[in-house]
């Protein structure tokens, strides 16, 4: 996998690649197979703060949310090595 520079656009592209990957098709609720067993989970980009990426997780996942976040962090860091931290949006 090629690496790329860190920007909002590349984060959005990488998240789309993650969701559409063979792995993502087992984890996110936008696919028929996962929806059919009650997985409704979605991941979205919230903010880029320097080298830190903030994401939003919504819906029901099979995996713990910490696992989903960790795997997204690994995916993003593999493509954009400048990423130092991936967190979930704080609920107010």
Coordinates of C-alpha atoms in Angstrom, one line a residue:
X1 CA 0.0 0.0 0.0
X2 CA 1.3 3.4 -0.9
X3 CA 1.6 6.1 1.7
X4 CA 0.3 9.6 1.2
X5 CA 0.3 13.0 2.8
X6 CA -1.9 13.8 5.8
X7 CA -4.9 15.9 4.9
X8 CA -8.7 15.9 5.4
X9 CA -9.2 14.6 1.8
X10 CA -6.8 11.7 2.2
X11 CA -8.4 10.8 5.5
X12 CA -11.8 10.7 3.9
X13 CA -10.3 8.6 1.0
X14 CA -8.6 6.2 3.4
X15 CA -11.8 5.7 5.5
X16 CA -13.8 5.0 2.4
X17 CA -11.1 2.4 1.4
X18 CA -11.3 0.9 4.9
X19 CA -15.1 0.6 4.8
X20 CA -15.1 -0.9 1.2
X21 CA -12.2 -3.3 2.0
X22 CA -12.8 -7.0 2.6
X23 CA -12.1 -6.3 6.3
X24 CA -14.5 -3.4 6.3
X25 CA -17.2 -5.5 4.7
X26 CA -17.3 -7.6 7.9
X27 CA -17.3 -4.6 10.3
X28 CA -19.5 -1.8 9.0
X29 CA -23.3 -1.7 8.5
X30 CA -23.4 -0.3 5.0
X31 CA -23.0 -3.8 3.6
X32 CA -25.9 -6.2 3.1
X33 CA -24.2 -9.2 4.9
X34 CA -23.4 -7.2 8.1
X35 CA -26.8 -5.4 8.1
X36 CA -28.6 -8.7 7.9
X37 CA -27.1 -9.8 11.3
X38 CA -27.8 -6.4 13.0
X39 CA -24.5 -4.6 12.5
X40 CA -25.3 -0.9 11.8
X41 CA -21.9 0.6 12.7
X42 CA -20.6 3.5 10.8
X43 CA -17.3 5.5 11.0
X44 CA -16.8 9.1 9.9
X45 CA -14.3 11.8 10.0
X46 CA -14.8 14.7 12.5
X47 CA -11.6 16.7 12.7
X48 CA -7.9 16.9 11.9
X49 CA -5.9 18.6 14.6
X50 CA -2.2 18.6 13.5
X51 CA -1.2 15.0 13.4
X52 CA -4.3 13.9 15.4
X53 CA -7.4 12.5 13.7
X54 CA -10.8 12.6 15.4
X55 CA -13.4 10.1 14.2
X56 CA -17.1 9.4 15.0
X57 CA -18.4 5.8 15.6
X58 CA -22.2 5.4 15.4
X59 CA -24.5 2.4 15.5
X60 CA -24.0 -1.2 16.6
X61 CA -20.7 -3.1 15.9
X62 CA -19.9 -6.8 16.4
X63 CA -16.5 -5.7 17.8
X64 CA -15.9 -3.5 20.8
X65 CA -15.7 0.2 19.8
X66 CA -12.1 0.3 21.0
X67 CA -11.3 -2.5 18.6
X68 CA -12.9 -0.7 15.7
X69 CA -11.1 2.5 16.5
X70 CA -7.8 0.7 16.9
X71 CA -8.1 -1.0 13.5
X72 CA -9.1 2.2 11.9
X73 CA -6.0 3.8 13.5
X74 CA -3.7 1.1 12.1
X75 CA -5.3 1.5 8.7
X76 CA -4.9 5.3 8.6
X77 CA -1.3 5.2 10.0
X78 CA -0.3 2.6 7.4
X79 CA -1.4 5.1 4.7
X80 CA -0.4 8.3 6.4
X81 CA 2.6 7.7 8.7
X82 CA 2.4 11.3 10.1
X83 CA -0.8 10.3 12.1
X84 CA 0.2 10.3 15.7
X85 CA -3.1 9.7 17.4
X86 CA -6.7 8.6 16.4
X87 CA -9.4 9.3 18.9
X88 CA -13.2 9.2 19.0
X89 CA -15.2 12.4 19.2
X90 CA -16.1 13.3 22.8
X91 CA -19.8 13.2 23.5
X92 CA -21.1 16.4 25.1

